[in-house]
Amino acid sequence: MKVLVPVKRVVDYNVKVRVRADGSGVETQGVKMSMNPFDEIATEEAVRLREKGVATEVVAVSLGVAACAETVRTALAMGADRGVLVETEVELQPLAVAKLLAALVRREEPGLVLLGKQAIDDDMNATGQMLAALLGWPQATFASRITIVGAEATVTREVDGGLETLAMPLPAVITADLRLNEPRYASLPNIMKARKKPIETIKPADLGVDPTPRLRLVGVAEPPRRKAGVKVASAAELVERLRLEAKVI
Ligand code: AMP
């Protein structure tokens, strides 16, 4: 079984995100970019499935500007076998990504598409769901455990009330949550080996998809700054302040 893992290039999670002065988005110039953390988890899971002999090949795909090839390369260093870069300068929104992935799925015919549950840049949490809908495949989102036996996947999902376990036939779409695994660090030998692994570059037109955005970004603003804290002298003063300022009790 082939596993397709979409990996997105996003602002590194350690970077303090800054909004552009004109409110047109988040500043990405000169900012460290990395693989979306949930996609590292999805890559790790796919590689573990191959190591267990459940998967035969792991294909990592990134969609976006030419620099997304670095993100594919990171997945290859973690153990993916082969990469695809769908290169475009157009700003990609989840529906366009899902359509491009659906076209790639028809070409690659994987038994499983394993995505991150959400990209930490725009927190859409939509691509996996849209992809499953476009393909007419079963889906399990927010996976914290995945077991595959034969042509069936059993997935434990993290839902509000606790854990939910679903069984579904493959092919399917699964999105990875935080507790699914601890992704490995790529070792130096594996980083070197990854340089020799193939990355195919294609354009959206090669997949017959028009990636033009459908949503218009109206504005992006930083959250209001928090006011500085104050020290109180006693519990009584604290209660009094809570009563008057926080309007509780
Ligand atoms: P989102 O729906 O944007 O929150 O993204 C959910 C998941 O879809 C991510 O964790 C990735 O696995 C995948 N994804 C979204 N956009 C891209 C992209 N441009 N390239 C590769 N994967 C993507």
Short mmCIF file of C-alpha atoms and ligand atoms in Angstrom, two decimals:
data_model
loop_
_atom_site.label_atom_id
_atom_site.label_comp_id
_atom_site.label_asym_id
_atom_site.label_seq_id
_atom_site.Cartn_x
_atom_site.Cartn_y
_atom_site.Cartn_z
CA MET A 1 0.00 0.00 0.00
CA LYS A 2 1.22 3.44 -0.93
CA VAL A 3 0.76 6.31 1.57
CA LEU A 4 0.57 9.91 0.35
CA VAL A 5 1.57 12.54 2.93
CA PRO A 6 0.89 16.22 2.16
CA VAL A 7 3.44 18.42 3.98
CA LYS A 8 2.99 22.18 4.19
CA ARG A 9 5.71 24.81 4.55
CA VAL A 10 4.68 27.21 7.31
CA VAL A 11 6.25 29.83 9.60
CA ASP A 12 8.26 27.86 12.19
CA TYR A 13 6.26 27.33 15.36
CA ASN A 14 9.02 28.98 17.47
CA VAL A 15 8.80 32.25 15.54
CA LYS A 16 6.73 35.06 16.99
CA VAL A 17 4.37 35.80 14.15
CA ARG A 18 4.13 39.45 13.07
CA VAL A 19 1.36 41.00 11.04
CA ARG A 20 2.46 43.05 8.01
CA ALA A 21 2.12 46.79 8.55
CA ASP A 22 -0.67 47.05 5.93
CA GLY A 23 -2.68 44.23 7.57
CA SER A 24 -2.52 42.17 4.37
CA GLY A 25 -1.23 39.05 6.11
CA VAL A 26 1.55 37.62 8.21
CA GLU A 27 5.16 38.65 7.58
CA THR A 28 7.09 35.77 5.96
CA GLN A 29 10.08 37.72 4.58
CA GLY A 30 13.27 36.68 6.38
CA VAL A 31 11.29 34.41 8.72
CA LYS A 32 12.30 30.81 9.48
CA MET A 33 9.98 28.40 7.71
CA SER A 34 9.53 24.71 8.61
CA MET A 35 7.27 21.75 8.02
CA ASN A 36 3.85 22.12 9.67
CA PRO A 37 4.21 20.23 13.01
CA PHE A 38 1.11 18.06 12.39
CA ASP A 39 2.57 17.05 9.02
CA GLU A 40 5.76 15.89 10.79
CA ILE A 41 3.49 13.65 12.86
CA ALA A 42 1.73 12.38 9.70
CA THR A 43 5.10 11.72 8.03
CA GLU A 44 6.35 9.86 11.12
CA GLU A 45 3.23 7.67 11.16
CA ALA A 46 3.54 6.88 7.44
CA VAL A 47 7.21 5.95 7.84
CA ARG A 48 6.35 3.73 10.84
CA LEU A 49 3.68 2.00 8.71
CA ARG A 50 6.33 1.30 6.09
CA GLU A 51 8.80 0.09 8.70
CA LYS A 52 6.12 -2.31 10.01
CA GLY A 53 5.59 -3.62 6.48
CA VAL A 54 2.02 -2.24 6.31
CA ALA A 55 2.95 0.41 3.72
CA THR A 56 5.21 -0.24 0.77
CA GLU A 57 5.96 3.34 -0.23
CA VAL A 58 5.63 6.80 1.37
CA VAL A 59 5.24 9.72 -1.03
CA ALA A 60 5.54 13.25 0.41
CA VAL A 61 3.93 16.12 -1.47
CA SER A 62 4.09 19.85 -0.89
CA LEU A 63 2.15 22.49 -2.76
CA GLY A 64 3.30 26.08 -3.12
CA VAL A 65 6.38 28.11 -4.04
CA ALA A 66 9.67 26.51 -5.17
CA ALA A 67 11.04 26.65 -1.60
CA CYS A 68 8.45 24.02 -0.59
CA ALA A 69 10.93 21.54 -2.07
CA GLU A 70 12.86 21.98 1.24
CA THR A 71 9.79 20.75 3.13
CA VAL A 72 9.57 17.70 0.86
CA ARG A 73 13.29 17.14 1.46
CA THR A 74 12.69 17.17 5.23
CA ALA A 75 10.05 14.45 4.81
CA LEU A 76 12.51 12.45 2.71
CA ALA A 77 15.13 12.82 5.46
CA MET A 78 12.59 11.48 7.97
CA GLY A 79 12.18 8.39 5.79
CA ALA A 80 9.70 9.12 2.98
CA ASP A 81 10.73 7.39 -0.24
CA ARG A 82 9.89 9.91 -2.92
CA GLY A 83 8.64 13.48 -3.21
CA VAL A 84 6.35 15.56 -5.38
CA LEU A 85 6.34 19.37 -5.50
CA VAL A 86 3.27 21.01 -7.01
CA GLU A 87 4.83 24.35 -7.75
CA THR A 88 2.87 27.58 -8.02
CA GLU A 89 3.21 31.22 -7.02
CA VAL A 90 -0.56 31.43 -6.54
CA GLU A 91 -1.60 31.65 -2.87
CA LEU A 92 -3.21 28.26 -2.22
CA GLN A 93 -6.36 27.94 -0.16
CA PRO A 94 -7.67 24.62 1.24
CA LEU A 95 -10.17 23.97 -1.59
CA ALA A 96 -7.44 24.42 -4.22
CA VAL A 97 -5.06 22.20 -2.20
CA ALA A 98 -7.77 19.55 -1.85
CA LYS A 99 -8.52 19.63 -5.60
CA LEU A 100 -4.82 19.35 -6.47
CA LEU A 101 -4.39 16.50 -3.99
CA ALA A 102 -7.49 14.73 -5.38
CA ALA A 103 -5.99 14.90 -8.88
CA LEU A 104 -2.67 13.60 -7.55
CA VAL A 105 -4.47 10.78 -5.72
CA ARG A 106 -6.12 9.72 -8.99
CA ARG A 107 -2.64 9.57 -10.55
CA GLU A 108 -0.77 7.93 -7.65
CA GLU A 109 -3.58 5.69 -6.36
CA PRO A 110 -2.45 5.53 -2.70
CA GLY A 111 -4.33 3.34 -0.20
CA LEU A 112 -4.12 6.09 2.40
CA VAL A 113 -3.69 9.86 2.47
CA LEU A 114 -2.31 10.94 5.83
CA LEU A 115 -2.46 14.70 6.42
CA GLY A 116 -1.96 16.97 9.41
CA LYS A 117 -5.19 17.92 11.18
CA GLN A 118 -4.46 21.58 10.49
CA ALA A 119 -1.81 23.94 9.26
CA ILE A 120 -0.59 26.21 12.08
CA ASP A 121 -0.36 29.27 9.82
CA ASP A 122 -4.01 29.84 8.96
CA ASP A 123 -5.58 27.11 11.17
CA MET A 124 -8.07 26.14 8.46
CA ASN A 125 -8.54 22.50 9.51
CA ALA A 126 -10.31 21.87 6.20
CA THR A 127 -8.06 20.24 3.61
CA GLY A 128 -8.37 16.60 4.74
CA GLN A 129 -12.14 16.87 5.03
CA MET A 130 -12.49 18.52 1.61
CA LEU A 131 -10.19 15.92 0.04
CA ALA A 132 -12.24 13.02 1.44
CA ALA A 133 -15.41 14.67 0.12
CA LEU A 134 -13.94 15.23 -3.36
CA LEU A 135 -12.73 11.62 -3.56
CA GLY A 136 -15.84 10.12 -1.93
CA TRP A 137 -13.52 8.31 0.52
CA PRO A 138 -14.08 7.60 4.22
CA GLN A 139 -12.27 9.94 6.59
CA ALA A 140 -11.10 10.02 10.19
CA THR A 141 -9.89 13.36 11.52
CA PHE A 142 -7.83 14.11 14.69
CA ALA A 143 -6.30 10.62 14.85
CA SER A 144 -4.39 9.72 18.03
CA ARG A 145 -3.99 6.05 17.08
CA ILE A 146 -4.07 4.24 13.74
CA THR A 147 -4.12 0.48 13.23
CA ILE A 148 -4.27 -1.03 9.77
CA VAL A 149 -5.11 -4.67 9.23
CA GLY A 150 -5.65 -5.82 5.66
CA ALA A 151 -7.88 -3.33 3.87
CA GLU A 152 -9.34 -1.84 7.06
CA ALA A 153 -8.14 1.06 9.22
CA THR A 154 -9.14 1.45 12.85
CA VAL A 155 -8.65 5.00 14.06
CA THR A 156 -8.97 6.47 17.54
CA ARG A 157 -10.02 10.11 17.36
CA GLU A 158 -9.64 12.85 19.94
CA VAL A 159 -13.11 14.38 20.26
CA ASP A 160 -14.50 16.85 22.81
CA GLY A 161 -16.03 14.22 25.04
CA GLY A 162 -13.03 11.84 25.03
CA LEU A 163 -11.94 9.25 22.50
CA GLU A 164 -13.92 7.81 19.61
CA THR A 165 -12.82 4.73 17.64
CA LEU A 166 -13.87 4.29 14.02
CA ALA A 167 -13.27 1.45 11.57
CA MET A 168 -13.23 2.15 7.86
CA PRO A 169 -12.30 0.46 4.61
CA LEU A 170 -9.28 1.69 2.68
CA PRO A 171 -8.61 3.77 0.67
CA ALA A 172 -9.24 6.52 3.22
CA VAL A 173 -8.18 9.97 4.38
CA ILE A 174 -6.83 10.30 7.93
CA THR A 175 -5.64 13.50 9.65
CA ALA A 176 -3.06 13.38 12.44
CA ASP A 177 -3.52 14.91 15.90
CA LEU A 178 -0.78 15.86 18.37
CA ARG A 179 -0.68 12.66 20.41
CA LEU A 180 -0.44 10.22 17.47
CA ASN A 181 3.35 9.90 17.88
CA GLU A 182 6.61 11.77 18.59
CA PRO A 183 8.21 12.55 15.24
CA ARG A 184 11.86 11.55 14.87
CA TYR A 185 14.67 13.98 14.18
CA ALA A 186 16.28 13.35 10.82
CA SER A 187 19.80 11.98 11.40
CA LEU A 188 22.73 13.39 9.43
CA PRO A 189 23.16 10.18 7.35
CA ASN A 190 19.44 10.27 6.52
CA ILE A 191 19.66 13.95 5.56
CA MET A 192 22.52 13.01 3.20
CA LYS A 193 20.57 10.04 1.82
CA ALA A 194 17.52 12.26 1.25
CA ARG A 195 19.53 14.39 -1.18
CA LYS A 196 19.58 11.47 -3.57
CA LYS A 197 15.87 10.68 -3.33
CA PRO A 198 13.79 11.91 -6.28
CA ILE A 199 11.48 14.95 -6.15
CA GLU A 200 9.22 15.40 -9.16
CA THR A 201 8.12 18.98 -9.85
CA ILE A 202 4.79 19.57 -11.58
CA LYS A 203 2.43 22.52 -12.03
CA PRO A 204 -1.27 22.76 -11.15
CA ALA A 205 -2.06 22.77 -14.91
CA ASP A 206 -0.40 19.33 -15.21
CA LEU A 207 -3.09 18.11 -12.80
CA GLY A 208 -5.83 19.99 -14.67
CA VAL A 209 -6.66 22.18 -11.66
CA ASP A 210 -7.20 25.94 -11.51
CA PRO A 211 -5.85 27.00 -8.09
CA THR A 212 -7.23 30.57 -8.16
CA PRO A 213 -8.27 31.66 -4.63
CA ARG A 214 -12.01 31.73 -3.90
CA LEU A 215 -11.77 33.51 -0.55
CA ARG A 216 -10.68 37.15 -0.21
CA LEU A 217 -8.63 38.07 2.82
CA VAL A 218 -10.21 41.20 4.25
CA GLY A 219 -7.60 41.93 6.91
CA VAL A 220 -5.29 40.49 9.53
CA ALA A 221 -4.77 42.14 12.93
CA GLU A 222 -2.67 41.30 15.97
CA PRO A 223 -4.60 40.47 19.14
CA PRO A 224 -4.85 43.39 21.59
CA ARG A 225 -1.85 43.62 23.89
CA ARG A 226 -2.38 42.33 27.41
CA LYS A 227 -2.20 44.94 30.14
CA ALA A 228 0.63 44.58 32.65
CA GLY A 229 -0.26 42.69 35.84
CA VAL A 230 -0.41 44.25 39.34
CA LYS A 231 0.66 42.89 42.70
CA VAL A 232 -1.86 42.94 45.50
CA ALA A 233 -0.89 43.16 49.17
CA SER A 234 -3.43 40.73 50.59
CA ALA A 235 -6.09 38.17 49.79
CA ALA A 236 -8.71 40.68 50.89
CA GLU A 237 -7.45 43.22 48.34
CA LEU A 238 -7.47 40.50 45.68
CA VAL A 239 -11.09 39.64 46.40
CA GLU A 240 -12.05 43.32 46.38
CA ARG A 241 -10.33 43.87 43.03
CA LEU A 242 -11.90 40.77 41.55
CA ARG A 243 -15.29 42.00 42.71
CA LEU A 244 -14.85 45.48 41.23
CA GLU A 245 -12.63 44.94 38.18
CA ALA A 246 -13.28 41.43 36.94
CA LYS A 247 -16.97 41.80 37.82
CA VAL A 248 -17.25 38.36 39.37
CA ILE A 249 -18.72 37.17 42.71
P1 AMP B 1 -5.44 23.16 6.64
O1 AMP B 1 -6.73 22.59 6.16
O2 AMP B 1 -4.93 24.31 5.79
O3 AMP B 1 -5.44 23.50 8.12
O4 AMP B 1 -4.32 22.01 6.44
C1 AMP B 1 -4.54 20.68 6.86
C2 AMP B 1 -3.48 19.77 6.28
O5 AMP B 1 -3.56 19.79 4.85
C3 AMP B 1 -2.04 20.15 6.58
O6 AMP B 1 -1.64 19.68 7.86
C4 AMP B 1 -1.30 19.45 5.44
O7 AMP B 1 -1.17 18.06 5.69
C5 AMP B 1 -2.28 19.63 4.28
N1 AMP B 1 -1.96 20.86 3.49
C6 AMP B 1 -2.63 22.04 3.49
N2 AMP B 1 -2.04 22.91 2.63
C7 AMP B 1 -0.97 22.26 2.09
C8 AMP B 1 0.06 22.61 1.15
N3 AMP B 1 0.11 23.83 0.58
N4 AMP B 1 0.99 21.68 0.84
C9 AMP B 1 0.96 20.45 1.40
N5 AMP B 1 0.02 20.06 2.30
C10 AMP B 1 -0.93 20.96 2.63
#
